[in-house]
PDB file of C-alpha atoms in Angstrom:
ATOM      1  CA  UNK N 258      -0.059   0.076   0.059  1.00 47.00           C
ATOM      2  CA  UNK N 259       1.169   3.652  -0.772  1.00 45.00           C
ATOM      3  CA  UNK N 260      -0.267   6.502   1.036  1.00 49.00           C
ATOM      4  CA  UNK N 261      -0.252   9.385  -1.436  1.00 44.00           C
ATOM      5  CA  UNK N 262      -0.832  13.024  -0.508  1.00 46.00           C
ATOM      6  CA  UNK N 263      -4.023  13.324  -2.054  1.00 46.00           C
ATOM      7  CA  UNK N 264      -5.204  10.481   0.315  1.00 44.00           C
ATOM      8  CA  UNK N 265      -5.437   8.208  -2.999  1.00 41.00           C
ATOM      9  CA  UNK N 266      -4.676   4.534  -2.328  1.00 45.00           C
ATOM     10  CA  UNK N 267      -3.240   2.427  -5.108  1.00 40.00           C
ATOM     11  CA  UNK N 268      -2.849  -1.302  -4.473  1.00 45.00           C
ATOM     12  CA  UNK N 269       0.006  -3.191  -6.476  1.00 40.00           C
ATOM     13  CA  UNK N 270      -0.328  -6.954  -7.306  1.00 49.00           C
ATOM     14  CA  UNK N 271       3.306  -8.140  -6.718  1.00 47.00           C
ATOM     15  CA  UNK N 272       2.506 -11.373  -8.508  1.00 48.00           C
ATOM     16  CA  UNK N 273       1.734  -9.527 -11.693  1.00 44.00           C
ATOM     17  CA  UNK N 274       4.580 -10.127 -14.207  1.00 43.00           C
ATOM     18  CA  UNK N 275       5.044  -6.492 -14.974  1.00 39.00           C
ATOM     19  CA  UNK N 276       5.839  -5.872 -11.210  1.00 42.00           C
ATOM     20  CA  UNK N 277       8.322  -8.382 -11.189  1.00 42.00           C
ATOM     21  CA  UNK N 278      10.699  -6.981 -13.846  1.00 44.00           C
ATOM     22  CA  UNK N 279      11.193  -3.928 -15.810  1.00 41.00           C
ATOM     23  CA  UNK N 280      11.484  -6.202 -19.023  1.00 43.00           C
ATOM     24  CA  UNK N 281       8.381  -8.124 -18.161  1.00 42.00           C
ATOM     25  CA  UNK N 282       6.014  -6.291 -20.486  1.00 36.00           C
ATOM     26  CA  UNK N 283       8.063  -7.512 -23.187  1.00 40.00           C
ATOM     27  CA  UNK N 284       7.391 -11.193 -22.045  1.00 41.00           C
ATOM     28  CA  UNK N 285       3.836 -10.866 -22.323  1.00 36.00           C
ATOM     29  CA  UNK N 286       1.963 -13.041 -24.767  1.00 41.00           C
ATOM     30  CA  UNK N 287       0.626 -11.001 -27.699  1.00 38.00           C
ATOM     31  CA  UNK N 288      -2.846 -12.149 -26.674  1.00 40.00           C
ATOM     32  CA  UNK N 289      -2.326 -10.341 -23.427  1.00 44.00           C
ATOM     33  CA  UNK N 290      -1.521  -6.840 -24.848  1.00 38.00           C
ATOM     34  CA  UNK N 291      -3.933  -4.267 -26.217  1.00 40.00           C
ATOM     35  CA  UNK N 292      -4.134  -4.254 -30.025  1.00 44.00           C
ATOM     36  CA  UNK N 293      -1.968  -1.285 -31.207  1.00 43.00           C
ATOM     37  CA  UNK N 294      -3.389   0.401 -34.152  1.00 48.00           C
ATOM     38  CA  UNK N 295      -1.280   1.918 -36.936  1.00 53.00           C
ATOM     39  CA  UNK N 296      -0.728   5.628 -36.878  1.00 55.00           C
ATOM     40  CA  UNK N 297      -2.153   7.828 -39.806  1.00 54.00           C
ATOM     41  CA  UNK N 298       1.468   8.519 -40.664  1.00 59.00           C
ATOM     42  CA  UNK N 299       2.399   4.797 -40.939  1.00 62.00           C
ATOM     43  CA  UNK N 300      -0.829   4.188 -42.955  1.00 65.00           C
ATOM     44  CA  UNK N 301       0.275   6.992 -45.240  1.00 80.00           C
ATOM     45  CA  UNK N 302       3.558   5.767 -45.646  1.00 90.00           C
ATOM     46  CA  UNK N 303       2.334   2.215 -46.464  1.00 92.00           C
ATOM     47  CA  UNK N 304      -0.128   3.570 -49.094  1.00 94.00           C
ATOM     48  CA  UNK N 305       2.740   5.831 -50.854  1.00 95.00           C
ATOM     49  CA  UNK N 306       4.620   2.747 -50.969  1.00 97.00           C
ATOM     50  CA  UNK N 307       1.781   0.540 -52.494  1.00 97.00           C
ATOM     51  CA  UNK N 308       0.861   3.463 -55.076  1.00 97.00           C
ATOM     52  CA  UNK N 309       4.912   3.498 -56.153  1.00 97.00           C
ATOM     53  CA  UNK N 310       4.981  -0.106 -56.729  1.00 98.00           C
ATOM     54  CA  UNK N 311       1.728   0.107 -58.694  1.00 98.00           C
ATOM     55  CA  UNK N 312       3.410   2.822 -60.936  1.00 98.00           C
ATOM     56  CA  UNK N 313       6.395   0.491 -61.330  1.00 98.00           C
ATOM     57  CA  UNK N 314       4.118  -2.419 -62.243  1.00 97.00           C
ATOM     58  CA  UNK N 315       2.486  -0.329 -64.895  1.00 97.00           C
ATOM     59  CA  UNK N 316       5.937   0.775 -66.526  1.00 97.00           C
ATOM     60  CA  UNK N 317       7.125  -2.707 -66.290  1.00 96.00           C
ATOM     61  CA  UNK N 318       4.103  -4.573 -67.851  1.00 95.00           C
ATOM     62  CA  UNK N 319       3.070  -1.835 -70.385  1.00 95.00           C
ATOM     63  CA  UNK N 320       6.670  -1.054 -71.628  1.00 93.00           C
ATOM     64  CA  UNK N 321       6.067  -2.764 -75.010  1.00 91.00           C
ATOM     65  CA  UNK N 322       2.597  -1.254 -75.906  1.00 95.00           C
ATOM     66  CA  UNK N 323       2.164   1.478 -78.522  1.00 96.00           C
ATOM     67  CA  UNK N 324       1.669   4.977 -77.338  1.00 97.00           C
ATOM     68  CA  UNK N 325      -2.185   4.732 -77.270  1.00 97.00           C
ATOM     69  CA  UNK N 326      -2.014   2.480 -74.287  1.00 96.00           C
ATOM     70  CA  UNK N 327       1.159   3.296 -72.526  1.00 97.00           C
ATOM     71  CA  UNK N 328       2.106   4.439 -69.096  1.00 97.00           C
ATOM     72  CA  UNK N 329       1.417   8.274 -69.902  1.00 98.00           C
ATOM     73  CA  UNK N 330      -2.254   7.052 -70.682  1.00 98.00           C
ATOM     74  CA  UNK N 331      -2.490   5.504 -67.420  1.00 98.00           C
ATOM     75  CA  UNK N 332      -1.035   8.635 -65.603  1.00 98.00           C
ATOM     76  CA  UNK N 333      -3.708  10.776 -67.307  1.00 98.00           C
ATOM     77  CA  UNK N 334      -6.463   8.526 -66.322  1.00 98.00           C
ATOM     78  CA  UNK N 335      -5.402   8.614 -62.746  1.00 98.00           C
ATOM     79  CA  UNK N 336      -5.330  12.254 -62.878  1.00 98.00           C
ATOM     80  CA  UNK N 337      -8.741  12.510 -64.349  1.00 98.00           C
ATOM     81  CA  UNK N 338     -10.238   9.957 -62.063  1.00 98.00           C
ATOM     82  CA  UNK N 339      -9.239  11.678 -58.984  1.00 97.00           C
ATOM     83  CA  UNK N 340     -10.278  15.073 -60.101  1.00 97.00           C
ATOM     84  CA  UNK N 341     -13.636  13.627 -61.134  1.00 97.00           C
ATOM     85  CA  UNK N 342     -13.769  12.027 -57.744  1.00 97.00           C
ATOM     86  CA  UNK N 343     -13.025  15.450 -56.019  1.00 96.00           C
ATOM     87  CA  UNK N 344     -16.451  16.753 -57.720  1.00 95.00           C
ATOM     88  CA  UNK N 345     -18.546  13.675 -56.252  1.00 92.00           C
ATOM     89  CA  UNK N 346     -19.883  14.431 -52.852  1.00 88.00           C
ATOM     90  CA  UNK N 347     -19.919  10.433 -52.048  1.00 86.00           C
ATOM     91  CA  UNK N 348     -16.319  10.020 -52.946  1.00 92.00           C
ATOM     92  CA  UNK N 349     -14.376  13.272 -52.315  1.00 89.00           C
ATOM     93  CA  UNK N 350     -14.120  13.030 -48.397  1.00 89.00           C
ATOM     94  CA  UNK N 351     -13.878   9.330 -48.305  1.00 94.00           C
ATOM     95  CA  UNK N 352     -10.016   8.254 -48.293  1.00 94.00           C
ATOM     96  CA  UNK N 353     -11.023   4.428 -48.863  1.00 95.00           C
ATOM     97  CA  UNK N 354     -12.984   5.457 -51.956  1.00 95.00           C
ATOM     98  CA  UNK N 355     -10.226   7.482 -53.232  1.00 96.00           C
ATOM     99  CA  UNK N 356      -7.711   4.661 -52.757  1.00 97.00           C
ATOM    100  CA  UNK N 357      -9.739   2.435 -54.706  1.00 97.00           C
ATOM    101  CA  UNK N 358     -10.258   4.951 -57.449  1.00 97.00           C
ATOM    102  CA  UNK N 359      -6.295   5.416 -57.584  1.00 98.00           C
ATOM    103  CA  UNK N 360      -5.394   1.929 -57.610  1.00 98.00           C
ATOM    104  CA  UNK N 361      -8.393   0.881 -60.300  1.00 97.00           C
ATOM    105  CA  UNK N 362      -7.202   3.719 -62.489  1.00 98.00           C
ATOM    106  CA  UNK N 363      -3.439   2.799 -62.270  1.00 98.00           C
ATOM    107  CA  UNK N 364      -4.083  -1.003 -62.754  1.00 98.00           C
ATOM    108  CA  UNK N 365      -6.976  -0.806 -65.268  1.00 96.00           C
ATOM    109  CA  UNK N 366      -4.804  -1.560 -68.436  1.00 95.00           C
ATOM    110  CA  UNK N 367      -2.687  -4.281 -67.256  1.00 95.00           C
ATOM    111  CA  UNK N 368      -3.840  -7.533 -68.695  1.00 89.00           C
ATOM    112  CA  UNK N 369      -5.640  -5.683 -71.569  1.00 89.00           C
ATOM    113  CA  UNK N 370      -6.825  -8.145 -74.060  1.00 84.00           C
ATOM    114  CA  UNK N 371      -5.710  -6.125 -76.915  1.00 86.00           C
ATOM    115  CA  UNK N 372      -1.948  -6.454 -75.761  1.00 86.00           C
ATOM    116  CA  UNK N 373      -2.247  -9.986 -73.909  1.00 81.00           C
ATOM    117  CA  UNK N 374       0.988 -11.815 -74.541  1.00 81.00           C
ATOM    118  CA  UNK N 375       0.345 -14.709 -72.271  1.00 83.00           C
ATOM    119  CA  UNK N 376      -2.718 -15.897 -70.403  1.00 81.00           C
ATOM    120  CA  UNK N 377      -1.000 -15.405 -66.955  1.00 83.00           C
ATOM    121  CA  UNK N 378      -0.970 -11.715 -67.484  1.00 84.00           C
ATOM    122  CA  UNK N 379      -4.597 -11.652 -66.772  1.00 85.00           C
ATOM    123  CA  UNK N 380      -3.787 -12.566 -62.973  1.00 93.00           C
ATOM    124  CA  UNK N 381      -1.096  -9.980 -62.534  1.00 96.00           C
ATOM    125  CA  UNK N 382      -3.505  -7.332 -61.061  1.00 96.00           C
ATOM    126  CA  UNK N 383      -5.055  -9.783 -58.494  1.00 96.00           C
ATOM    127  CA  UNK N 384      -1.764 -11.198 -57.502  1.00 97.00           C
ATOM    128  CA  UNK N 385      -0.504  -7.680 -56.864  1.00 97.00           C
ATOM    129  CA  UNK N 386      -3.407  -6.615 -54.810  1.00 97.00           C
ATOM    130  CA  UNK N 387      -3.018  -9.614 -52.648  1.00 97.00           C
ATOM    131  CA  UNK N 388       0.790  -9.120 -52.260  1.00 96.00           C
ATOM    132  CA  UNK N 389       0.082  -5.650 -51.073  1.00 96.00           C
ATOM    133  CA  UNK N 390      -2.409  -6.800 -48.498  1.00 96.00           C
ATOM    134  CA  UNK N 391      -5.306  -4.797 -49.741  1.00 97.00           C
ATOM    135  CA  UNK N 392      -8.342  -5.417 -47.761  1.00 96.00           C
ATOM    136  CA  UNK N 393     -10.747  -7.839 -49.298  1.00 96.00           C
ATOM    137  CA  UNK N 394     -13.631  -5.147 -49.752  1.00 95.00           C
ATOM    138  CA  UNK N 395     -11.289  -2.913 -51.525  1.00 96.00           C
ATOM    139  CA  UNK N 396      -9.615  -5.602 -53.651  1.00 96.00           C
ATOM    140  CA  UNK N 397     -13.096  -6.916 -54.818  1.00 95.00           C
ATOM    141  CA  UNK N 398     -14.168  -3.303 -55.841  1.00 95.00           C
ATOM    142  CA  UNK N 399     -11.016  -2.744 -57.801  1.00 96.00           C
ATOM    143  CA  UNK N 400     -11.173  -5.905 -59.517  1.00 95.00           C
ATOM    144  CA  UNK N 401     -14.814  -5.293 -60.346  1.00 93.00           C
ATOM    145  CA  UNK N 402     -13.957  -1.908 -61.661  1.00 94.00           C
ATOM    146  CA  UNK N 403     -11.255  -3.143 -63.761  1.00 94.00           C
ATOM    147  CA  UNK N 404     -13.112  -6.163 -65.276  1.00 91.00           C
ATOM    148  CA  UNK N 405     -16.437  -4.203 -65.904  1.00 89.00           C
ATOM    149  CA  UNK N 406     -15.213  -0.714 -67.250  1.00 89.00           C
ATOM    150  CA  UNK N 407     -14.221  -1.664 -71.042  1.00 87.00           C
ATOM    151  CA  UNK N 408     -16.632  -0.467 -73.954  1.00 84.00           C
ATOM    152  CA  UNK N 409     -17.040  -4.188 -74.747  1.00 75.00           C
ATOM    153  CA  UNK N 410     -18.761  -4.763 -71.332  1.00 76.00           C
ATOM    154  CA  UNK N 411     -21.012  -1.882 -72.074  1.00 78.00           C
ATOM    155  CA  UNK N 412     -22.083  -3.598 -75.273  1.00 72.00           C
ATOM    156  CA  UNK N 413     -22.850  -6.369 -73.378  1.00 71.00           C
ATOM    157  CA  UNK N 414     -25.121  -4.571 -70.898  1.00 73.00           C
ATOM    158  CA  UNK N 415     -22.654  -4.784 -67.987  1.00 68.00           C
ATOM    159  CA  UNK N 416     -21.731  -1.111 -67.558  1.00 63.00           C
ATOM    160  CA  UNK N 417     -23.923  -0.302 -64.630  1.00 60.00           C
ATOM    161  CA  UNK N 418     -22.381   1.803 -61.788  1.00 56.00           C
ATOM    162  CA  UNK N 419     -25.274   2.518 -59.419  1.00 59.00           C
ATOM    163  CA  UNK N 420     -23.905   0.318 -56.736  1.00 66.00           C
ATOM    164  CA  UNK N 421     -20.134   1.444 -57.094  1.00 87.00           C
ATOM    165  CA  UNK N 422     -19.493   5.158 -57.419  1.00 91.00           C
ATOM    166  CA  UNK N 423     -16.011   4.709 -57.649  1.00 96.00           C
ATOM    167  CA  UNK N 424     -16.700   2.616 -61.042  1.00 95.00           C
ATOM    168  CA  UNK N 425     -18.364   5.623 -62.634  1.00 95.00           C
ATOM    169  CA  UNK N 426     -15.265   8.058 -61.994  1.00 97.00           C
ATOM    170  CA  UNK N 427     -12.700   5.343 -63.278  1.00 97.00           C
ATOM    171  CA  UNK N 428     -14.722   4.730 -66.338  1.00 96.00           C
ATOM    172  CA  UNK N 429     -15.460   8.169 -67.236  1.00 97.00           C
ATOM    173  CA  UNK N 430     -11.635   9.097 -66.712  1.00 98.00           C
ATOM    174  CA  UNK N 431     -10.667   6.353 -69.283  1.00 97.00           C
ATOM    175  CA  UNK N 432     -13.478   7.522 -71.737  1.00 97.00           C
ATOM    176  CA  UNK N 433     -12.541  11.046 -71.504  1.00 98.00           C
ATOM    177  CA  UNK N 434      -8.889  10.206 -72.398  1.00 98.00           C
ATOM    178  CA  UNK N 435     -10.383   8.361 -75.455  1.00 98.00           C
ATOM    179  CA  UNK N 436     -11.978  11.322 -76.897  1.00 98.00           C
ATOM    180  CA  UNK N 437     -11.105  15.146 -77.613  1.00 98.00           C
ATOM    181  CA  UNK N 438      -7.560  15.980 -78.873  1.00 98.00           C
ATOM    182  CA  UNK N 439      -5.701  13.183 -77.104  1.00 98.00           C
ATOM    183  CA  UNK N 440      -8.361  10.694 -78.162  1.00 98.00           C
ATOM    184  CA  UNK N 441      -7.836  11.493 -81.713  1.00 98.00           C
ATOM    185  CA  UNK N 442      -3.993  11.060 -81.302  1.00 98.00           C
ATOM    186  CA  UNK N 443      -4.463   7.855 -79.553  1.00 98.00           C
ATOM    187  CA  UNK N 444      -6.930   6.617 -82.061  1.00 97.00           C
ATOM    188  CA  UNK N 445      -4.512   7.084 -85.055  1.00 98.00           C
ATOM    189  CA  UNK N 446      -1.628   5.806 -82.983  1.00 98.00           C
ATOM    190  CA  UNK N 447      -3.596   2.566 -82.352  1.00 96.00           C
ATOM    191  CA  UNK N 448      -4.608   2.097 -86.043  1.00 95.00           C
ATOM    192  CA  UNK N 449      -1.115   2.642 -87.198  1.00 95.00           C
ATOM    193  CA  UNK N 450       0.198   0.166 -84.727  1.00 94.00           C
ATOM    194  CA  UNK N 451      -2.222  -2.175 -86.239  1.00 92.00           C
ATOM    195  CA  UNK N 452      -1.538  -1.265 -89.937  1.00 93.00           C
ATOM    196  CA  UNK N 453      -5.303  -0.364 -90.244  1.00 93.00           C
ATOM    197  CA  UNK N 454      -6.182   1.761 -93.274  1.00 95.00           C
ATOM    198  CA  UNK N 455      -6.687   5.480 -92.631  1.00 97.00           C
ATOM    199  CA  UNK N 456      -9.984   5.866 -94.177  1.00 97.00           C
ATOM    200  CA  UNK N 457     -11.994   4.011 -96.891  1.00 96.00           C
ATOM    201  CA  UNK N 458     -15.307   5.200 -97.934  1.00 95.00           C
ATOM    202  CA  UNK N 459     -16.462   1.933 -99.506  1.00 94.00           C
ATOM    203  CA  UNK N 460     -16.037   0.494 -95.716  1.00 92.00           C
ATOM    204  CA  UNK N 461     -18.972   1.453 -93.758  1.00 91.00           C
ATOM    205  CA  UNK N 462     -18.846   1.801 -89.905  1.00 91.00           C
ATOM    206  CA  UNK N 463     -20.725  -1.258 -88.345  1.00 85.00           C
ATOM    207  CA  UNK N 464     -23.889  -0.614 -86.275  1.00 82.00           C
ATOM    208  CA  UNK N 465     -25.524  -1.989 -83.454  1.00 78.00           C
ATOM    209  CA  UNK N 466     -22.249  -3.909 -82.456  1.00 74.00           C
ATOM    210  CA  UNK N 467     -22.173  -6.896 -80.041  1.00 67.00           C
ATOM    211  CA  UNK N 468     -19.522  -7.516 -77.433  1.00 68.00           C
ATOM    212  CA  UNK N 469     -18.284 -10.399 -79.940  1.00 70.00           C
ATOM    213  CA  UNK N 470     -18.392  -8.271 -83.047  1.00 70.00           C
ATOM    214  CA  UNK N 471     -16.493  -5.484 -81.419  1.00 72.00           C
ATOM    215  CA  UNK N 472     -13.716  -7.735 -80.361  1.00 65.00           C
ATOM    216  CA  UNK N 473     -13.331  -9.471 -83.605  1.00 71.00           C
ATOM    217  CA  UNK N 474      -9.994  -8.563 -85.435  1.00 61.00           C
ATOM    218  CA  UNK N 475     -11.597  -8.047 -88.845  1.00 67.00           C
ATOM    219  CA  UNK N 476     -10.362  -5.310 -91.167  1.00 70.00           C
ATOM    220  CA  UNK N 477     -11.746  -1.760 -90.303  1.00 85.00           C
ATOM    221  CA  UNK N 478     -10.606   1.544 -90.678  1.00 94.00           C
ATOM    222  CA  UNK N 479      -9.240   4.132 -88.083  1.00 96.00           C
ATOM    223  CA  UNK N 480     -11.913   6.713 -89.019  1.00 97.00           C
ATOM    224  CA  UNK N 481     -14.793   4.177 -88.693  1.00 95.00           C
ATOM    225  CA  UNK N 482     -13.538   3.618 -85.123  1.00 94.00           C
ATOM    226  CA  UNK N 483     -14.807   7.187 -84.316  1.00 97.00           C
ATOM    227  CA  UNK N 484     -18.415   6.345 -85.505  1.00 95.00           C
ATOM    228  CA  UNK N 485     -18.416   2.631 -83.940  1.00 92.00           C
ATOM    229  CA  UNK N 486     -17.090   3.932 -80.347  1.00 94.00           C
ATOM    230  CA  UNK N 487     -15.489   7.339 -79.896  1.00 97.00           C
ATOM    231  CA  UNK N 488     -18.455   9.326 -80.680  1.00 97.00           C
ATOM    232  CA  UNK N 489     -20.795   7.413 -78.515  1.00 95.00           C
ATOM    233  CA  UNK N 490     -19.004   7.822 -75.395  1.00 96.00           C
ATOM    234  CA  UNK N 491     -20.236  11.248 -74.414  1.00 98.00           C
ATOM    235  CA  UNK N 492     -23.931   9.753 -73.966  1.00 96.00           C
ATOM    236  CA  UNK N 493     -22.442   6.829 -71.761  1.00 94.00           C
ATOM    237  CA  UNK N 494     -20.498   9.078 -69.231  1.00 95.00           C
ATOM    238  CA  UNK N 495     -21.790   8.102 -65.573  1.00 94.00           C
ATOM    239  CA  UNK N 496     -20.989  11.080 -63.600  1.00 95.00           C
ATOM    240  CA  UNK N 497     -22.088  14.693 -63.805  1.00 95.00           C
ATOM    241  CA  UNK N 498     -18.328  15.874 -63.899  1.00 96.00           C
ATOM    242  CA  UNK N 499     -17.660  13.455 -66.617  1.00 97.00           C
ATOM    243  CA  UNK N 500     -20.650  14.579 -68.704  1.00 97.00           C
ATOM    244  CA  UNK N 501     -19.524  18.094 -68.604  1.00 97.00           C
ATOM    245  CA  UNK N 502     -16.100  17.524 -69.654  1.00 98.00           C
ATOM    246  CA  UNK N 503     -17.063  15.132 -72.214  1.00 98.00           C
ATOM    247  CA  UNK N 504     -19.174  17.905 -74.132  1.00 98.00           C
ATOM    248  CA  UNK N 505     -16.135  20.059 -75.049  1.00 98.00           C
ATOM    249  CA  UNK N 506     -14.020  17.013 -76.210  1.00 98.00           C
ATOM    250  CA  UNK N 507     -16.911  15.511 -78.196  1.00 98.00           C
ATOM    251  CA  UNK N 508     -17.451  18.757 -80.085  1.00 98.00           C
ATOM    252  CA  UNK N 509     -13.667  18.959 -80.812  1.00 98.00           C
ATOM    253  CA  UNK N 510     -13.965  15.372 -82.482  1.00 98.00           C
ATOM    254  CA  UNK N 511     -17.088  16.359 -84.434  1.00 98.00           C
ATOM    255  CA  UNK N 512     -15.113  19.549 -85.872  1.00 98.00           C
ATOM    256  CA  UNK N 513     -12.094  17.475 -86.563  1.00 98.00           C
ATOM    257  CA  UNK N 514     -14.036  14.839 -88.417  1.00 98.00           C
ATOM    258  CA  UNK N 515     -15.797  17.602 -90.639  1.00 98.00           C
ATOM    259  CA  UNK N 516     -12.472  19.145 -91.618  1.00 98.00           C
ATOM    260  CA  UNK N 517     -11.027  15.654 -92.210  1.00 98.00           C
ATOM    261  CA  UNK N 518     -13.998  14.617 -94.794  1.00 98.00           C
ATOM    262  CA  UNK N 519     -13.584  18.107 -96.372  1.00 98.00           C
ATOM    263  CA  UNK N 520      -9.742  17.470 -97.016  1.00 98.00           C
ATOM    264  CA  UNK N 521     -10.348  14.015 -97.988  1.00 98.00           C
ATOM    265  CA  UNK N 522     -12.808  15.045-100.745  1.00 97.00           C
ATOM    266  CA  UNK N 523     -10.562  17.847-101.778  1.00 97.00           C
ATOM    267  CA  UNK N 524     -13.219  20.476-100.508  1.00 95.00           C
ATOM    268  CA  UNK N 525     -11.022  22.219 -98.235  1.00 89.00           C
TER     269      UNK N 525
END
């Protein structure tokens, strides 16, 4: 017993291991200790490391792609997605949602069927998320976004984002990079990499495409890709911010195509 000046009495249990030795606490079983939560600094550092590793994975796996689907495309989509998310009330103040958006944007084109060299590449993203210890709920959302955001999935009727606001901003970001000035440059870059004809008035754009038809590697012209996909994206945007930005980019493509056809026909 110890008598303190304030008359408060404290009783020590001499048999408790902490009282027996200054080092006793270190000897306690983990189950006897209170759980230790990571500090916000530690969590921030871990997240920064994960993002850095994701960036390195992008550079490594997409190194051989043409410039229409290279690392710079991914960096633009990431910036756009986070910018769109900042304008969405349901996402802007939710750190978990912003992490889902960032990782999904960074990893969305790894294992793209257009550049698949080996079937094992389809598992790269899933393996990365597991190795980084991403929480199961976040991992499921990230994979769901990546697997469902392609235009071919929209054609198959799988483009619904009602239950996942993160999906909308990542998909919109990817689609914004497919239209406007950047979209035009990417379209011709991809067409050139596949040795596609620039334009042939006798080859008409395909209408009412199915997922299977879209994925077929049949001969098509680069200009027809505008009509089969790019000019449709404005009306497929999921977020209000995405819809607003798409308007300007869409108009730019229409003006470009009008000029293209005038020059092709010798009218300009």
